[in-house]
XYZ file of C-alpha atoms in Angstrom:
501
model
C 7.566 -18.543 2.694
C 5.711 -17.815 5.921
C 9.509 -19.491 7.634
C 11.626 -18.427 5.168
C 12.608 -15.233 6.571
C 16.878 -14.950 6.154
C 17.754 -13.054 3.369
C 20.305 -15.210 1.537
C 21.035 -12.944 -1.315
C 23.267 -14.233 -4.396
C 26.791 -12.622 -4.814
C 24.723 -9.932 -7.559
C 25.102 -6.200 -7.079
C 21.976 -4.660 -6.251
C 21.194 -1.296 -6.996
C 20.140 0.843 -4.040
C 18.897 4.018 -5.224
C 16.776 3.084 -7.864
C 17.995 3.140 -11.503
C 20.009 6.684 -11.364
C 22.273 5.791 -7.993
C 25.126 3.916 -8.160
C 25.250 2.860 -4.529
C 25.990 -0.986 -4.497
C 25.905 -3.849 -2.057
C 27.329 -7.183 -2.003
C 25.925 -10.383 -0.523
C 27.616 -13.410 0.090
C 30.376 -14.384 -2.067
C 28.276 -17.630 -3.647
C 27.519 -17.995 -7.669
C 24.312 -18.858 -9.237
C 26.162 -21.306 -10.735
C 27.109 -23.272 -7.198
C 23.813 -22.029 -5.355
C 20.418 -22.440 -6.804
C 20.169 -26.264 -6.466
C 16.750 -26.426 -5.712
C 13.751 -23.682 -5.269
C 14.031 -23.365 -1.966
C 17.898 -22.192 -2.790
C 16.444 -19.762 -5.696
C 13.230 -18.832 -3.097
C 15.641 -17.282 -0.170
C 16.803 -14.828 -2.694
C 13.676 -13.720 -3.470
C 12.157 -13.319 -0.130
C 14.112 -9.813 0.088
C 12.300 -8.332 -3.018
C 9.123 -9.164 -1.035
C 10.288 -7.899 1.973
C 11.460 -4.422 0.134
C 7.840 -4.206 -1.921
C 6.376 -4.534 1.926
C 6.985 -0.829 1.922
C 3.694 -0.132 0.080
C 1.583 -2.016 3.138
C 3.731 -0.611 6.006
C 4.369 2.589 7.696
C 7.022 3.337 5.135
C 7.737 6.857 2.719
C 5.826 4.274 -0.404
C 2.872 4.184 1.923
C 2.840 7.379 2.787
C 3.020 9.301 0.081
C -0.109 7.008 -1.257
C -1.957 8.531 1.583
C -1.003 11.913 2.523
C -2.720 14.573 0.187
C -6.244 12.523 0.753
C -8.886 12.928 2.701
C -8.181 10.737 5.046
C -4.315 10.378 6.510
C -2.411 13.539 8.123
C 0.016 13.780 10.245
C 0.133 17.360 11.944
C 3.240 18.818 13.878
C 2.149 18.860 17.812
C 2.262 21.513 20.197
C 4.482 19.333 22.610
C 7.297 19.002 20.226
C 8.059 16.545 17.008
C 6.288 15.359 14.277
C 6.460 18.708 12.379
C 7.562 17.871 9.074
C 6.818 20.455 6.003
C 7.818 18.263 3.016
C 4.512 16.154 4.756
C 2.719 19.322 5.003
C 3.033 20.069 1.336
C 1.896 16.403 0.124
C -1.274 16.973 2.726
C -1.722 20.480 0.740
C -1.047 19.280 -2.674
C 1.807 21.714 -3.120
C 5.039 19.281 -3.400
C 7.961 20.489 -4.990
C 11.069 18.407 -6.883
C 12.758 18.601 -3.306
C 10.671 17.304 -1.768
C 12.231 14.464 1.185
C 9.133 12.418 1.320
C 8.665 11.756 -2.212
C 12.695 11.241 -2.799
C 12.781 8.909 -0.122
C 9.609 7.005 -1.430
C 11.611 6.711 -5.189
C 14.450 5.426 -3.617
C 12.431 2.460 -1.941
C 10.409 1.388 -4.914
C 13.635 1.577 -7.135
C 15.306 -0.623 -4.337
C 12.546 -3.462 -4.472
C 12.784 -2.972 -8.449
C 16.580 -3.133 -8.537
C 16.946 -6.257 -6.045
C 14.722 -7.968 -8.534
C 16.813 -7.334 -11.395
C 19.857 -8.650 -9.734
C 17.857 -11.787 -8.257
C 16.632 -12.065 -11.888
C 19.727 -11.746 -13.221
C 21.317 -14.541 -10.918
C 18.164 -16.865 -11.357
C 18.336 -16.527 -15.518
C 22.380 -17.330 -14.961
C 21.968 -20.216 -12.972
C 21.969 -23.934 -14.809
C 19.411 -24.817 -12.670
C 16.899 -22.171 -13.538
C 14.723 -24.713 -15.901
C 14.151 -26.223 -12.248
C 12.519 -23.324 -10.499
C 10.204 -21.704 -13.369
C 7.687 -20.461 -10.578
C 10.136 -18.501 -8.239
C 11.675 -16.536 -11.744
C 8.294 -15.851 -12.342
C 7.124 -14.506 -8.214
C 10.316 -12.522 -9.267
C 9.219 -10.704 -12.456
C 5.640 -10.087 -11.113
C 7.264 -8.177 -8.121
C 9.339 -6.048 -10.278
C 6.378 -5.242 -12.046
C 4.942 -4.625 -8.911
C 6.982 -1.994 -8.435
C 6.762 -0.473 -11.447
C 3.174 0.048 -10.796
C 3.671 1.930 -7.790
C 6.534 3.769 -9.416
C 3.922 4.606 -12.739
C 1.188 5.511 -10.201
C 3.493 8.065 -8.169
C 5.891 9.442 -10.617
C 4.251 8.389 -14.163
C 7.246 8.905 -16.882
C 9.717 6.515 -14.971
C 12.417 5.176 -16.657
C 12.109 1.006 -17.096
C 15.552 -0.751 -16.554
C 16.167 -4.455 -16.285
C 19.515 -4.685 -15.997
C 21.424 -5.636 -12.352
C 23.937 -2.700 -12.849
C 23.917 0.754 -14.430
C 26.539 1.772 -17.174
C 27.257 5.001 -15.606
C 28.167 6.155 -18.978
C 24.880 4.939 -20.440
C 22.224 6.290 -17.609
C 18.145 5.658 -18.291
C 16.129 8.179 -19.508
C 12.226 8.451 -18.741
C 9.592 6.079 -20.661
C 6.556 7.426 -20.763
C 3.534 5.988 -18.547
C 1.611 4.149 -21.366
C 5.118 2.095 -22.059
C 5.391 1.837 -18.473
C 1.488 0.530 -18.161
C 2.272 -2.164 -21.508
C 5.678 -3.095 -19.706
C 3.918 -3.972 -15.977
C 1.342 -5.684 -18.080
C 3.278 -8.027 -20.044
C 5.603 -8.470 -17.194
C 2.454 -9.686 -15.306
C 0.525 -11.916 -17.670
C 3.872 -13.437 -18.555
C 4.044 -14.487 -14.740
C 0.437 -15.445 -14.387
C 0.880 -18.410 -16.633
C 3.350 -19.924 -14.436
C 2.257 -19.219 -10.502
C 0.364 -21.473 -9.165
C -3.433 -21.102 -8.740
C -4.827 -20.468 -4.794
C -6.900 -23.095 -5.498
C -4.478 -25.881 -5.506
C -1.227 -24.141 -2.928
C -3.182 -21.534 -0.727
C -2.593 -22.731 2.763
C 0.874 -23.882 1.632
C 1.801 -20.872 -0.124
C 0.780 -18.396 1.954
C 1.894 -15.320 1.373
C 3.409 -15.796 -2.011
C 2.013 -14.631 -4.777
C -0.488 -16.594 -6.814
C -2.262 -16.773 -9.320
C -4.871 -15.066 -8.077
C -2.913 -12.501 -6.593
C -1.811 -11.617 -9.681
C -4.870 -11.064 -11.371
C -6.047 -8.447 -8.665
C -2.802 -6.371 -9.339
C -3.880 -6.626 -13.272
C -7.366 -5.713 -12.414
C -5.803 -3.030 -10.344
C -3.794 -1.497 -13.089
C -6.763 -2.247 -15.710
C -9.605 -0.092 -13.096
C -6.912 2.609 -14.089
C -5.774 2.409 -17.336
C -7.249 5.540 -18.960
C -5.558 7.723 -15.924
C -2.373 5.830 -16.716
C -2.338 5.455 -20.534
C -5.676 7.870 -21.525
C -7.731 4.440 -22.745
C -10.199 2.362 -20.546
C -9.693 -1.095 -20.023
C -12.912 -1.731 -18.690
C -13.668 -5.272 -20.237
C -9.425 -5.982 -18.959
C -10.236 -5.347 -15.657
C -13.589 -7.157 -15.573
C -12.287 -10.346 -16.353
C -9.741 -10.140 -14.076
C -12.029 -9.820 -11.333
C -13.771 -12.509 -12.427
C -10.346 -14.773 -12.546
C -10.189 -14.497 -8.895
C -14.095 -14.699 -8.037
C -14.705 -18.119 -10.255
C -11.112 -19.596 -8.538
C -13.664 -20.279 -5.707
C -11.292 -19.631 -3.605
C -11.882 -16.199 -1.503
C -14.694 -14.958 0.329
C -15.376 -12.064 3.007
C -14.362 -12.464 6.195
C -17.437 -12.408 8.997
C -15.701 -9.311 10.436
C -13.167 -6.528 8.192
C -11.365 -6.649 11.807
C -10.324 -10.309 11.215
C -8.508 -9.421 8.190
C -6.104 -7.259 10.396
C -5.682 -9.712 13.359
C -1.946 -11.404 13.754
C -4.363 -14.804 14.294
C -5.634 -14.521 10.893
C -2.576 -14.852 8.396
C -2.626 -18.486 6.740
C -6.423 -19.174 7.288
C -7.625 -15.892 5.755
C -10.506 -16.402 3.619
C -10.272 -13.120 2.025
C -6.730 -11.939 1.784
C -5.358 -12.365 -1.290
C -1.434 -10.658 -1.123
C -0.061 -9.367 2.018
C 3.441 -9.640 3.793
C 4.911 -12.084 6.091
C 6.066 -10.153 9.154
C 7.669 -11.594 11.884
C 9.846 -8.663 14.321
C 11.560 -11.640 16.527
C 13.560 -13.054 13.630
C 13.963 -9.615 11.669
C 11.582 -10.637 9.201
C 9.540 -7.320 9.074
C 7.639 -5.177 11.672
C 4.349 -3.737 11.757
C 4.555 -0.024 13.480
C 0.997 0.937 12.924
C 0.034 0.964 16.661
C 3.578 3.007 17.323
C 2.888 5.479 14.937
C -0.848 5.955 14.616
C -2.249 5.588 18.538
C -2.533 7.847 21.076
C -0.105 7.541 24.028
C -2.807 6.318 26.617
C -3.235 3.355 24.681
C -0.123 1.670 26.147
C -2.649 1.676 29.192
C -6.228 0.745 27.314
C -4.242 -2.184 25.254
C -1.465 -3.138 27.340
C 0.851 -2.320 25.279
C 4.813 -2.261 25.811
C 5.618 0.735 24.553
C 4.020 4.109 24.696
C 2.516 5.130 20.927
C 3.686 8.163 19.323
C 0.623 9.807 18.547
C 1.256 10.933 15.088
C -0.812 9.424 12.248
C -4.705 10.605 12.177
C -7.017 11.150 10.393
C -10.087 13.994 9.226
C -13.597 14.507 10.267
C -14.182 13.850 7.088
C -13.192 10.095 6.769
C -15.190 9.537 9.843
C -18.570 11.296 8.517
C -18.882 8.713 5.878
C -19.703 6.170 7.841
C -23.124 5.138 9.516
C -23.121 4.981 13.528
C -24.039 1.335 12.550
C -21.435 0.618 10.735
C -18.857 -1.839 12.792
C -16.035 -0.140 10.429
C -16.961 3.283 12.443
C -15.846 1.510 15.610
C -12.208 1.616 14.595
C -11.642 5.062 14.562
C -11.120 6.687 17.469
C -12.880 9.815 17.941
C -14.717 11.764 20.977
C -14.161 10.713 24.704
C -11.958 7.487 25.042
C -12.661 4.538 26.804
C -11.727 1.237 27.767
C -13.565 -1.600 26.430
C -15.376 -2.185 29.684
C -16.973 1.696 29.278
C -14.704 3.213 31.641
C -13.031 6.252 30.677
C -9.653 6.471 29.973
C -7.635 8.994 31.885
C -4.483 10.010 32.024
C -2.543 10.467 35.402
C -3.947 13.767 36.466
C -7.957 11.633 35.763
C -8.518 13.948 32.568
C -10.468 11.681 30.177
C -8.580 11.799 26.940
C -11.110 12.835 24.325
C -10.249 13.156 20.596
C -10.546 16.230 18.353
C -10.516 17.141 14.789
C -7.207 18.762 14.302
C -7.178 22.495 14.565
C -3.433 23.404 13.621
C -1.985 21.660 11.134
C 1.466 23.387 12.164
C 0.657 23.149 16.487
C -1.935 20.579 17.208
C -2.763 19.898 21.224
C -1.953 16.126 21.435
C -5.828 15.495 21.246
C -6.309 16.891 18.134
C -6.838 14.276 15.294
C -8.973 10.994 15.408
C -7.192 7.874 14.676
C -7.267 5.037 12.579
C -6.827 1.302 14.700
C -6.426 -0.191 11.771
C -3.884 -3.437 13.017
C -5.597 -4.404 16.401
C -3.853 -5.590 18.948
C -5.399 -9.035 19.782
C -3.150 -11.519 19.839
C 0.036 -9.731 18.843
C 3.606 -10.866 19.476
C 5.720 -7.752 20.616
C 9.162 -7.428 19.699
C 9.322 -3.842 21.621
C 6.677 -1.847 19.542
C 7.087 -4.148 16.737
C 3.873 -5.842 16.025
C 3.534 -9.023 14.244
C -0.043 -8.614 12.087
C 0.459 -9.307 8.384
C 0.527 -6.583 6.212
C -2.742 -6.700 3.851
C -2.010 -5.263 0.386
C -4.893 -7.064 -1.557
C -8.095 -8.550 -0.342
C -11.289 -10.156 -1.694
C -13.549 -6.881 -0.654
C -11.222 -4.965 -3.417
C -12.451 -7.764 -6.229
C -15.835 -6.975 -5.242
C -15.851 -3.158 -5.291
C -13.348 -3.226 -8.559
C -16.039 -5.398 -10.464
C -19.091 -2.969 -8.756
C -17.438 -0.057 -9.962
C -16.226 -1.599 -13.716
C -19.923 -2.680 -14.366
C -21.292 0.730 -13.542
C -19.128 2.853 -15.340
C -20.725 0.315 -17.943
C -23.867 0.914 -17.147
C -25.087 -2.046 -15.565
C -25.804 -0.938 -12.293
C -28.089 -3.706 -11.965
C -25.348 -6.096 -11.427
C -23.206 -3.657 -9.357
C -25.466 -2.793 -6.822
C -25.771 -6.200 -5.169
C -21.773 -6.678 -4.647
C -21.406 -3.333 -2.964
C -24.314 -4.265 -0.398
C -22.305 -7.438 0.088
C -19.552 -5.394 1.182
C -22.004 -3.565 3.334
C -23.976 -6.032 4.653
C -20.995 -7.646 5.882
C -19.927 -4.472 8.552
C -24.110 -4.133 8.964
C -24.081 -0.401 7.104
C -27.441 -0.054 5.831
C -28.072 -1.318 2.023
C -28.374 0.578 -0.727
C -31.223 0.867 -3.384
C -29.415 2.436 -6.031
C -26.030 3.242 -6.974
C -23.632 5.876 -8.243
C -19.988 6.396 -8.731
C -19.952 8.515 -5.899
C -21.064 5.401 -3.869
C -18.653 3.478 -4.901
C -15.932 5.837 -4.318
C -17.609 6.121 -0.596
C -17.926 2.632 -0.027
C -14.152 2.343 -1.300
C -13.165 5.138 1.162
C -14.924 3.275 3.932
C -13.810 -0.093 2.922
C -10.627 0.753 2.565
C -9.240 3.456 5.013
C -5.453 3.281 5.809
C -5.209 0.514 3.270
C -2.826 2.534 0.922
C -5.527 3.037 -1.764
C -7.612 6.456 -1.328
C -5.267 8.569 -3.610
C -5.209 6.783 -6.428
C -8.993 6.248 -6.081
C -9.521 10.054 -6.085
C -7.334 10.246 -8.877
C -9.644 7.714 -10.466
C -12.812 9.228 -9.493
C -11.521 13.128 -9.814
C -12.405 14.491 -6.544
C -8.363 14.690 -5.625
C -8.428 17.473 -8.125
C -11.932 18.958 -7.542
C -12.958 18.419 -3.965
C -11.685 20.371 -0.924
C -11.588 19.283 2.072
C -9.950 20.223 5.889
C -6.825 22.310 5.256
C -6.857 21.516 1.585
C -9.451 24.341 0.151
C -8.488 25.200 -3.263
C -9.055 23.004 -5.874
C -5.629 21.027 -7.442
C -4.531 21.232 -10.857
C -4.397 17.990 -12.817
C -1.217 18.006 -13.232
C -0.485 17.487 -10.085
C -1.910 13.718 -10.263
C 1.536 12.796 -10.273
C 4.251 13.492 -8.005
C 7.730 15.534 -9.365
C 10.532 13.063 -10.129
C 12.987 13.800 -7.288
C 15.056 16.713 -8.307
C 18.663 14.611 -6.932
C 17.454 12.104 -9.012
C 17.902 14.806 -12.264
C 21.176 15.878 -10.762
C 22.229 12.360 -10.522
C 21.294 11.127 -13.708
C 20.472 14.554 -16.231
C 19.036 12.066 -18.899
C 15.737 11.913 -16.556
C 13.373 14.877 -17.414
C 11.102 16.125 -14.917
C 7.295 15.665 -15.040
C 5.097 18.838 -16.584
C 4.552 21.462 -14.564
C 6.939 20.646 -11.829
């Protein structure tokens, strides 16, 4: 998969706009019939679906909107011109509206990964050849379902379609977010039985999904099952975690850093499920360091491009950490530097020094600390296109998932111990005793920029109950999901829009 990187979609109609446009695109003029001869045939096919569910890990509108409105991602308009952007603005407030751009934009991505993988479905089911390639039908229905997760998490009562084409005169209407939950569930255990285990295929496979990976998205949407459906599946998302400790398979990585290094893709020992990217061969780019760094980096990193300066991040994300911590050290806050200890100037020998944002509307282009959370070493350029691998799951998230699932059962006994293993590992200091609110910290810490902090607040309730910079009123619950685009109503009036909204 790691070479596989040409889209050779089958002559189906994909659906672009999710399950209420009617946009279509064709691709190649090939049958399933005369095609899929082998897996590698039925595999290029599917290699788009992963490339369009890359959205959540990348700079994308999916990613985004999974980030803005926490405590830890903003992007403020600056002083000097650009990046002003109000539908942002309102996410980072918790005041979106049905019109919103950022959240239309987001639906349309996840209901383009989930409508490619209906029509790859559809042309792998239709093929004579299918009884051949069990495992690729099944990578396919696991990232559907993939998408529906993301689509339950953002926008809850989401209509579930299947098909490879909508009957314009038979449009979807909303399912509610428990049959959403039971339909990503079964979707995914169905898969799990055929994928093959890391244990036997992980440097070969690498980065498809397995079964491993697999079991942390179920553990995933177990850890939030009574948000999602009103019931705990506690003892669900336990075992799950357990599937993918006793494969023996994953560990920590010496240094979190490592996981974000382009040198560390195939011989990670702790990613689970990330995203082949390769910029030279239009496989994918990696825009973190474009969109998140401070212009003077081009200088401090060598970089061949000058960053935008746009993505930051509060004084509140960095206070959690210890000044021990080695996760502190990639956030960028305070008077800049090289690595060497010499300050970094700009032309006119100012040191640049970092801010909290002020003006959310005006910022200086110092305000905001900053998040390096793809590092440059060892990075192929393709312009400022980056090659690192986007991370979506890793073995630190089975860890804190199981810490968390055993204390809200009241063994915090057995909890503490995997949290200070997470700990120990970036040299914070350990804990003697634990609470939620520790493990919603150490998540926080853990997992900063990794696309996972709203629906953890969600989780823990502090999105609803905790202010923080710029966001100092307290957020009905309601709002815990995002309005269903309002051109997605107009399109398609059998959707009804969320409560509230």
């Amino acid at each position: 998969m790691k070479h596989i990187i040409t889209k050779i979609l089958v002559s189906a109609v994909v659906v672009l706009a999710g399950c209420t446009g009617l946009d279509e695109e064709q691709f190649g003029s090939l049958s399933p019939a005369t095609y899929y001869r082998t897996e590698e045939e039925a595999l290029s096919s599917v290699v788009g679906v992963y490339q369009q569910l890359s959205g959540v890990a990348d700079i994308g509108d999916p990613f985004r909107i999974a980030e803005f409105g926490t405590d830890e991602f903003l992007v403020p308009g600056r002083a000097s011109g650009g990046w002003f952007d109000q539908n942002n603005i309102d996410i980072m407030l918790h005041q979106v509206k049905p019109d919103n751009a950022t959240t239309s934009r987001a639906w349309k991505g996840i209901f383009q990964e989930i409508g490619t993988a209906n029509a790859v479905l559809e042309s792998l089911e239709s093929s004579p050849n299918k009884a051949n390639f069990p495992g690729v039908i099944a990578e396919a229905r696991a990232l559907r379902a993939y998408g529906y997760l993301y689509a339950m998490d953002f926008w809850g009562n989401v209509p579930i379609f299947t098909q490879a084409r909508v009957d314009p005169q038979n449009l979807p209407t909303n399912n509610t977010r428990a049959e959403v939950f039971a339909f990503v569930e079964r979707e995914m255990l169905q898969a799990v039985s055929v994928l093959p285990s890391a244990k036997n295929a992980k440097a070969t496979y690498y980065p498809r999904l397995t079964k491993e990976a697999v079991y942390a998205a179920l553990a995933t949407l177990y850890l939030n099952a009574e948000v999602y459906t009103g019931s705990p599946k506690r003892t669900e998302a336990l075992a799950m975690c357990d599937n993918v400790i006793n494969a023996g398979v994953y560990s920590l990585e010496t240094n979190v850093v490592d996981n974000f290094k382009a040198t560390n893709e195939v011989n990670s020992k702790e990613i689970i499920f990330s995203f082949s990217i390769n910029p030279t061969r239009n496989a994918g780019a990696n825009q973190f360091m474009l969109y998140a760094q401070p212009a003077l980096d081009k200088q401090r990193y060598n970089l061949p491009f000058t960053p935008a300066n746009g993505y930051s991040t509060y004084r509140e994300a960095l206070d959690r950490y210890e000044n021990a911590d080695r996760r502190k050290s990639l956030l960028q806050y305070g008077p800049q530097t090289y690595a060497n200890g010499q300050p970094l100037v700009d032309n006119r020998g100012v040191q640049l020094n970092l801010v909290p944002v002020r003006d959310y509307i005006s910022a200086q282009d110092n305000e905001g600390y900053r998040v390096l959370k793809y590092v440059p070493e060892g990075v192929s350029w393709s312009g400022f296109n980056a090659d690192n691998d986007l991370v979506l799951t890793r073995y630190a998230d089975i860890l804190l998932m199981k810490a968390e699932v055993l204390l809200r059962n009241g063994n915090a006994a057995a909890a503490l111990p995997l949290v200070n293993q997470v700990r120990a590992r970036s040299n914070a200091s350990a804990l003697t005793s634990l609470t939620l609110k520790n493990v919603e910290e150490e998540r926080a810490r853990e997992f900063i920029w990794e696309g996972q902090r709203r629906r953890d607040m969600i989780r823990f309730g502090s999105y609803f109950t905790e202010t923080w910079t710029f966001k100092t009123t307290q957020t009905p619950t309601w709002r815990g999901i995002y309005p269903i685009p309002a051109e997605q109503i107009t399109a398609n009036p059998n959707l009804k829009q969320n409560p509230n909204y």
